[in-house]
Amino acid sequence: MKTPRGWIRAICEILLTVNSIAGHVSAAATPWENSNSLIKRALPDPPPPGYVDSVLNRLARWLTPPLDEAVDGRFYPYEEGHHVVGVKDLRGCTAVVIPSDKGVFVAHVWEIPVFRGSEREQTLRSEATFLRLGFESLVRGNPDCTSLASLVGTDETPGPMHRFYHPEVHVITPYTTRDEQRQGIHTPLRYEQYANLLAHRLQSLVGGITPGGIVRGYFRGSAREARSRSGTVGRAFLEYDTNELPPRRIPKGPQNPEGKPWSVLEGKWRLWVGPSHNEEDERIFRWRVVEDRPAAGSGSGSGSRGSQH
């Protein structure tokens, strides 16, 4: 049994622990102000119940495909904080999601006329027609689609989708339904051949870390489910948080030959297809480099955030 002095000591230890935790929580609000911070603002894994619906209702920005173009696409530069961008109302069409260190390119490719000529036609378009309407439209762009070629740029003037920034191609396409299986389509994905071809061509265009790209399937729901304001049916989206990790100093070396006081800010993205995400489809990305500057009134050390690169 504790003596009065022992109880006092125990209470003091509890108060010190509470103050320490409060200090860490305060520091986590602005992680770049302390490059040695061990605080981590993580995307919850596994997500708690109701997490996905809450995030989509609060944060999602959806690409809205037009009716007069075969493809629609847009580049979203990363914005500081927690965000979601993606494609909804997928009921047979295909989505393209290409995250890099600078942002994410999201595109919608219509099932008709890109993969098939009409609702009644079950046979695929010719490969040449598919590439012209699908792949080449994404590369050159149109009034509703930012040109991927312009986003790639050149080695001299690299764009945000250049291989320097580790772009990774994801093609999300429908699974084959039972009705389609009865009609003689026996591949797991309805447009498996062309989805793989599109992923391969796009990854070859942007370069990056995943030869051939990545193809994922999704289950088609009803029109009402896909168009609903809530839920995940018929949706593919990228969730990211730029404050996933505390800033990391860049030591003197090939990336910093002059030994400048630079730190890299790292975030994390993960791709959701419907209600779930695959652990293979999440990455840490280096989205910004900042120059550490001494805080006002101090002679040295890292203080507030400086210029950004």
CSV table of C-alpha atoms in Angstrom, one decimal:
chain,number,residue,atom,x,y,z
A,1,MET,CA,0.0,0.0,0.0
A,2,LYS,CA,1.4,3.4,-1.0
A,3,THR,CA,2.3,6.0,1.7
A,4,PRO,CA,1.0,9.6,1.3
A,5,ARG,CA,4.4,10.5,-0.2
A,6,GLY,CA,4.1,7.6,-2.6
A,7,TRP,CA,0.6,8.7,-3.8
A,8,ILE,CA,1.9,12.3,-4.4
A,9,ARG,CA,4.8,10.9,-6.5
A,10,ALA,CA,2.4,8.7,-8.5
A,11,ILE,CA,0.1,11.7,-9.2
A,12,CYS,CA,3.0,13.9,-10.3
A,13,GLU,CA,4.2,11.1,-12.7
A,14,ILE,CA,0.6,11.0,-14.2
A,15,LEU,CA,0.6,14.8,-14.7
A,16,LEU,CA,4.0,14.8,-16.4
A,17,THR,CA,2.8,12.1,-18.8
A,18,VAL,CA,-0.4,14.0,-19.7
A,19,ASN,CA,1.6,17.2,-20.3
A,20,SER,CA,4.1,15.3,-22.5
A,21,ILE,CA,1.2,13.8,-24.6
A,22,ALA,CA,-0.4,17.3,-25.0
A,23,GLY,CA,2.9,18.7,-26.2
A,24,HIS,CA,3.2,15.9,-28.8
A,25,VAL,CA,-0.3,16.5,-30.0
A,26,SER,CA,0.4,20.3,-30.4
A,27,ALA,CA,3.6,19.6,-32.3
A,28,ALA,CA,1.8,17.2,-34.7
A,29,ALA,CA,-0.5,20.0,-35.9
A,30,THR,CA,2.5,21.6,-37.8
A,31,PRO,CA,5.0,18.8,-38.3
A,32,TRP,CA,7.3,20.8,-40.6
A,33,GLU,CA,8.3,23.0,-37.7
A,34,ASN,CA,10.3,20.2,-36.1
A,35,SER,CA,12.2,18.0,-38.5
A,36,ASN,CA,13.1,15.6,-35.6
A,37,SER,CA,9.4,15.0,-34.6
A,38,LEU,CA,8.3,11.4,-34.3
A,39,ILE,CA,4.6,12.3,-34.6
A,40,LYS,CA,2.9,10.6,-37.6
A,41,ARG,CA,-0.4,11.7,-39.1
A,42,ALA,CA,-1.3,8.3,-40.7
A,43,LEU,CA,-4.2,7.3,-42.9
A,44,PRO,CA,-6.0,4.8,-40.6
A,45,ASP,CA,-5.3,1.2,-41.4
A,46,PRO,CA,-7.6,-0.6,-41.0
A,47,PRO,CA,-10.2,2.2,-41.4
A,48,PRO,CA,-12.8,2.3,-38.6
A,49,PRO,CA,-16.5,1.6,-39.4
A,50,GLY,CA,-18.1,4.3,-41.5
A,51,TYR,CA,-14.7,5.8,-42.4
A,52,VAL,CA,-15.0,5.6,-46.2
A,53,ASP,CA,-18.5,7.2,-46.4
A,54,SER,CA,-17.4,10.0,-44.1
A,55,VAL,CA,-14.3,10.7,-46.1
A,56,LEU,CA,-16.1,10.7,-49.4
A,57,ASN,CA,-18.9,13.0,-48.1
A,58,ARG,CA,-16.4,15.5,-46.7
A,59,LEU,CA,-13.5,15.4,-49.1
A,60,ALA,CA,-14.2,13.8,-52.5
A,61,ARG,CA,-13.8,15.6,-55.8
A,62,TRP,CA,-15.2,13.6,-58.7
A,63,LEU,CA,-14.3,13.8,-62.3
A,64,THR,CA,-17.5,14.4,-64.3
A,65,PRO,CA,-17.3,12.9,-67.7
A,66,PRO,CA,-18.9,14.7,-70.6
A,67,LEU,CA,-21.2,13.0,-73.1
A,68,ASP,CA,-19.5,14.2,-76.3
A,69,GLU,CA,-16.0,12.8,-75.8
A,70,ALA,CA,-14.7,9.3,-75.7
A,71,VAL,CA,-12.3,10.1,-72.8
A,72,ASP,CA,-12.2,12.7,-70.1
A,73,GLY,CA,-9.1,13.3,-67.9
A,74,ARG,CA,-7.7,15.9,-65.5
A,75,PHE,CA,-4.6,16.4,-63.5
A,76,TYR,CA,-5.0,17.2,-59.8
A,77,PRO,CA,-1.8,18.7,-58.1
A,78,TYR,CA,-1.4,17.6,-54.5
A,79,GLU,CA,-2.9,20.0,-52.0
A,80,GLU,CA,-1.7,20.1,-48.5
A,81,GLY,CA,-3.7,17.9,-46.1
A,82,HIS,CA,-6.1,15.0,-46.5
A,83,HIS,CA,-7.9,14.8,-49.9
A,84,VAL,CA,-9.8,12.4,-52.2
A,85,VAL,CA,-10.1,12.5,-56.0
A,86,GLY,CA,-11.6,9.9,-58.3
A,87,VAL,CA,-14.2,8.7,-60.8
A,88,LYS,CA,-17.8,7.6,-59.9
A,89,ASP,CA,-20.8,6.2,-61.8
A,90,LEU,CA,-18.7,3.3,-63.3
A,91,ARG,CA,-21.2,0.8,-64.8
A,92,GLY,CA,-19.1,-0.7,-67.5
A,93,CYS,CA,-16.7,2.1,-68.3
A,94,THR,CA,-13.0,2.1,-67.4
A,95,ALA,CA,-11.1,4.5,-65.1
A,96,VAL,CA,-7.4,5.5,-65.3
A,97,VAL,CA,-5.7,6.7,-62.1
A,98,ILE,CA,-2.0,7.7,-62.3
A,99,PRO,CA,-0.5,9.1,-59.1
A,100,SER,CA,3.1,10.5,-59.1
A,101,ASP,CA,5.1,12.5,-56.6
A,102,LYS,CA,3.5,15.7,-57.9
A,103,GLY,CA,-0.2,14.9,-58.1
A,104,VAL,CA,-2.7,12.5,-59.7
A,105,PHE,CA,-4.1,12.2,-63.2
A,106,VAL,CA,-7.6,10.8,-63.3
A,107,ALA,CA,-9.5,9.8,-66.5
A,108,HIS,CA,-12.7,8.2,-67.5
A,109,VAL,CA,-12.9,6.0,-70.7
A,110,TRP,CA,-16.3,5.3,-72.0
A,111,GLU,CA,-17.3,1.7,-72.6
A,112,ILE,CA,-19.0,2.7,-75.8
A,113,PRO,CA,-17.6,3.8,-78.3
A,114,VAL,CA,-14.0,2.9,-77.1
A,115,PHE,CA,-14.3,-0.8,-76.2
A,116,ARG,CA,-17.5,-1.6,-78.2
A,117,GLY,CA,-19.3,0.1,-81.0
A,118,SER,CA,-22.8,-0.1,-79.5
A,119,GLU,CA,-25.0,-1.6,-76.8
A,120,ARG,CA,-26.0,-4.5,-79.1
A,121,GLU,CA,-22.5,-5.3,-80.2
A,122,GLN,CA,-20.7,-7.8,-77.9
A,123,THR,CA,-17.5,-8.1,-80.0
A,124,LEU,CA,-14.6,-5.8,-79.2
A,125,ARG,CA,-13.5,-2.9,-81.4
A,126,SER,CA,-10.5,-3.6,-83.5
A,127,GLU,CA,-7.2,-3.0,-81.7
A,128,ALA,CA,-6.4,-0.1,-84.0
A,129,THR,CA,-9.8,1.6,-83.3
A,130,PHE,CA,-9.4,1.0,-79.5
A,131,LEU,CA,-6.0,2.6,-79.4
A,132,ARG,CA,-7.1,5.5,-81.5
A,133,LEU,CA,-10.2,6.3,-79.4
A,134,GLY,CA,-8.7,5.4,-76.0
A,135,PHE,CA,-5.0,5.5,-75.7
A,136,GLU,CA,-4.2,8.2,-78.3
A,137,SER,CA,-7.0,10.4,-77.0
A,138,LEU,CA,-5.5,10.3,-73.6
A,139,VAL,CA,-2.0,11.1,-75.0
A,140,ARG,CA,-3.0,14.0,-77.2
A,141,GLY,CA,-5.9,15.3,-75.1
A,142,ASN,CA,-9.2,16.9,-76.1
A,143,PRO,CA,-11.3,19.8,-74.8
A,144,ASP,CA,-12.3,17.7,-71.8
A,145,CYS,CA,-9.0,15.8,-71.3
A,146,THR,CA,-5.6,17.2,-70.4
A,147,SER,CA,-2.9,15.8,-72.7
A,148,LEU,CA,-0.8,13.2,-71.0
A,149,ALA,CA,2.0,14.0,-73.3
A,150,SER,CA,2.1,17.5,-72.0
A,151,LEU,CA,2.0,16.3,-68.4
A,152,VAL,CA,5.0,14.0,-69.1
A,153,GLY,CA,7.1,16.8,-70.7
A,154,THR,CA,10.8,16.1,-71.5
A,155,ASP,CA,13.9,15.3,-69.6
A,156,GLU,CA,14.9,19.0,-70.0
A,157,THR,CA,11.5,20.3,-68.9
A,158,PRO,CA,9.8,17.4,-67.0
A,159,GLY,CA,6.1,17.6,-66.3
A,160,PRO,CA,4.3,16.2,-63.2
A,161,MET,CA,3.9,12.8,-64.9
A,162,HIS,CA,7.5,12.5,-65.9
A,163,ARG,CA,9.3,9.3,-64.9
A,164,PHE,CA,11.5,11.5,-62.5
A,165,TYR,CA,8.4,11.7,-60.3
A,166,HIS,CA,7.6,7.9,-60.2
A,167,PRO,CA,4.2,7.8,-61.9
A,168,GLU,CA,2.3,4.5,-61.5
A,169,VAL,CA,-0.5,3.6,-63.9
A,170,HIS,CA,-3.7,2.0,-62.6
A,171,VAL,CA,-6.5,0.9,-64.9
A,172,ILE,CA,-9.8,0.0,-63.2
A,173,THR,CA,-12.2,-2.0,-65.5
A,174,PRO,CA,-15.3,-4.1,-64.9
A,175,TYR,CA,-15.4,-7.7,-64.0
A,176,THR,CA,-17.3,-10.1,-66.3
A,177,THR,CA,-20.9,-10.6,-65.3
A,178,ARG,CA,-22.7,-14.0,-65.3
A,179,ASP,CA,-24.8,-12.9,-68.3
A,180,GLU,CA,-21.6,-12.1,-70.2
A,181,GLN,CA,-20.2,-15.5,-69.3
A,182,ARG,CA,-23.2,-17.1,-70.7
A,183,GLN,CA,-22.6,-15.1,-73.9
A,184,GLY,CA,-19.1,-16.7,-74.2
A,185,ILE,CA,-16.9,-14.2,-72.4
A,186,HIS,CA,-14.7,-16.3,-70.1
A,187,THR,CA,-12.0,-13.9,-68.9
A,188,PRO,CA,-12.3,-12.6,-65.3
A,189,LEU,CA,-12.4,-9.0,-66.6
A,190,ARG,CA,-14.9,-8.0,-69.3
A,191,TYR,CA,-12.2,-6.1,-71.3
A,192,GLU,CA,-9.2,-7.8,-70.0
A,193,GLN,CA,-7.2,-7.8,-73.3
A,194,TYR,CA,-7.6,-4.1,-73.9
A,195,ALA,CA,-7.4,-3.1,-70.2
A,196,ASN,CA,-3.9,-4.7,-70.1
A,197,LEU,CA,-3.0,-3.1,-73.4
A,198,LEU,CA,-4.0,0.3,-72.2
A,199,ALA,CA,-2.1,-0.1,-68.9
A,200,HIS,CA,1.0,-1.2,-70.7
A,201,ARG,CA,0.9,1.6,-73.3
A,202,LEU,CA,0.3,4.3,-70.6
A,203,GLN,CA,3.1,3.0,-68.4
A,204,SER,CA,5.4,2.9,-71.3
A,205,LEU,CA,4.5,6.5,-72.0
A,206,VAL,CA,5.1,7.9,-68.5
A,207,GLY,CA,7.9,5.5,-67.5
A,208,GLY,CA,7.9,5.1,-63.7
A,209,ILE,CA,8.3,2.2,-61.4
A,210,THR,CA,5.8,-0.5,-62.5
A,211,PRO,CA,6.4,-2.0,-65.9
A,212,GLY,CA,3.2,-2.8,-67.6
A,213,GLY,CA,1.0,-0.9,-65.2
A,214,ILE,CA,-1.6,-2.4,-62.8
A,215,VAL,CA,-5.1,-3.5,-63.8
A,216,ARG,CA,-7.9,-3.9,-61.2
A,217,GLY,CA,-11.4,-5.1,-61.6
A,218,TYR,CA,-14.6,-3.7,-60.1
A,219,PHE,CA,-18.1,-5.1,-59.6
A,220,ARG,CA,-20.9,-3.3,-61.4
A,221,GLY,CA,-23.9,-2.2,-59.5
A,222,SER,CA,-27.2,-0.6,-60.5
A,223,ALA,CA,-27.5,2.8,-62.0
A,224,ARG,CA,-29.1,4.0,-58.7
A,225,GLU,CA,-26.2,2.7,-56.6
A,226,ALA,CA,-23.5,4.1,-59.0
A,227,ARG,CA,-25.1,7.6,-59.0
A,228,SER,CA,-25.9,7.7,-55.3
A,229,ARG,CA,-24.4,10.5,-53.2
A,230,SER,CA,-23.1,8.0,-50.7
A,231,GLY,CA,-21.6,4.5,-50.9
A,232,THR,CA,-18.7,3.1,-52.9
A,233,VAL,CA,-20.4,1.1,-55.7
A,234,GLY,CA,-19.0,2.1,-59.1
A,235,ARG,CA,-16.3,4.3,-57.7
A,236,ALA,CA,-12.5,4.4,-57.9
A,237,PHE,CA,-10.7,7.0,-56.0
A,238,LEU,CA,-7.3,8.0,-54.7
A,239,GLU,CA,-7.1,9.1,-51.0
A,240,TYR,CA,-3.9,10.9,-50.0
A,241,ASP,CA,-2.5,12.8,-47.0
A,242,THR,CA,0.5,15.0,-47.5
A,243,ASN,CA,1.3,15.0,-43.8
A,244,GLU,CA,1.7,11.3,-43.5
A,245,LEU,CA,5.3,11.5,-42.2
A,246,PRO,CA,7.4,14.2,-40.5
A,247,PRO,CA,9.8,16.1,-42.7
A,248,ARG,CA,13.1,14.4,-43.3
A,249,ARG,CA,16.4,16.2,-43.7
A,250,ILE,CA,18.3,15.7,-47.0
A,251,PRO,CA,21.9,15.0,-46.1
A,252,LYS,CA,24.8,16.3,-48.2
A,253,GLY,CA,25.3,14.0,-51.1
A,254,PRO,CA,24.1,13.4,-54.7
A,255,GLN,CA,20.7,14.9,-54.0
A,256,ASN,CA,22.1,17.8,-52.1
A,257,PRO,CA,25.8,18.3,-53.2
A,258,GLU,CA,26.1,21.7,-51.5
A,259,GLY,CA,24.7,20.5,-48.2
A,260,LYS,CA,21.9,23.1,-48.1
A,261,PRO,CA,19.4,23.0,-45.2
A,262,TRP,CA,16.7,21.2,-47.2
A,263,SER,CA,14.0,18.8,-45.9
A,264,VAL,CA,11.6,16.6,-48.0
A,265,LEU,CA,7.9,16.4,-47.1
A,266,GLU,CA,6.5,12.9,-47.6
A,267,GLY,CA,2.8,11.9,-48.0
A,268,LYS,CA,1.0,8.7,-48.6
A,269,TRP,CA,-1.7,7.7,-51.1
A,270,ARG,CA,-3.8,4.7,-51.4
A,271,LEU,CA,-6.2,3.6,-54.2
A,272,TRP,CA,-9.7,2.5,-53.4
A,273,VAL,CA,-11.8,0.4,-55.8
A,274,GLY,CA,-15.3,0.2,-54.5
A,275,PRO,CA,-15.3,-0.4,-50.7
A,276,SER,CA,-11.8,-1.8,-50.4
A,277,HIS,CA,-8.2,-1.0,-51.1
A,278,ASN,CA,-5.3,-3.4,-51.7
A,279,GLU,CA,-2.2,-3.0,-49.6
A,280,GLU,CA,-0.2,-3.3,-52.9
A,281,ASP,CA,-1.9,-0.1,-54.1
A,282,GLU,CA,-0.5,2.4,-51.6
A,283,ARG,CA,2.8,4.4,-51.7
A,284,ILE,CA,4.8,7.0,-49.9
A,285,PHE,CA,5.4,10.0,-52.2
A,286,ARG,CA,7.9,12.9,-51.9
A,287,TRP,CA,5.7,15.8,-52.8
A,288,ARG,CA,7.7,18.8,-51.8
A,289,VAL,CA,11.2,20.0,-50.7
A,290,VAL,CA,11.4,22.9,-48.3
A,291,GLU,CA,14.3,25.0,-47.2
A,292,ASP,CA,14.7,25.2,-43.5
A,293,ARG,CA,15.2,28.7,-42.2
A,294,PRO,CA,16.2,29.8,-38.7
A,295,ALA,CA,13.2,30.9,-36.6
A,296,ALA,CA,13.0,34.6,-35.8
A,297,GLY,CA,15.4,35.5,-33.0
A,298,SER,CA,17.5,32.4,-33.3
A,299,GLY,CA,20.9,32.1,-34.8
A,300,SER,CA,20.7,28.7,-36.3
A,301,GLY,CA,18.7,25.5,-36.5
A,302,SER,CA,15.5,24.7,-38.4
A,303,GLY,CA,12.6,26.9,-37.7
A,304,SER,CA,9.7,27.8,-39.8
A,305,ARG,CA,9.1,26.5,-43.3
A,306,GLY,CA,11.1,28.3,-45.9
A,307,SER,CA,11.0,28.4,-49.7
A,308,GLN,CA,9.5,25.4,-51.5
A,309,HIS,CA,10.7,23.5,-54.5
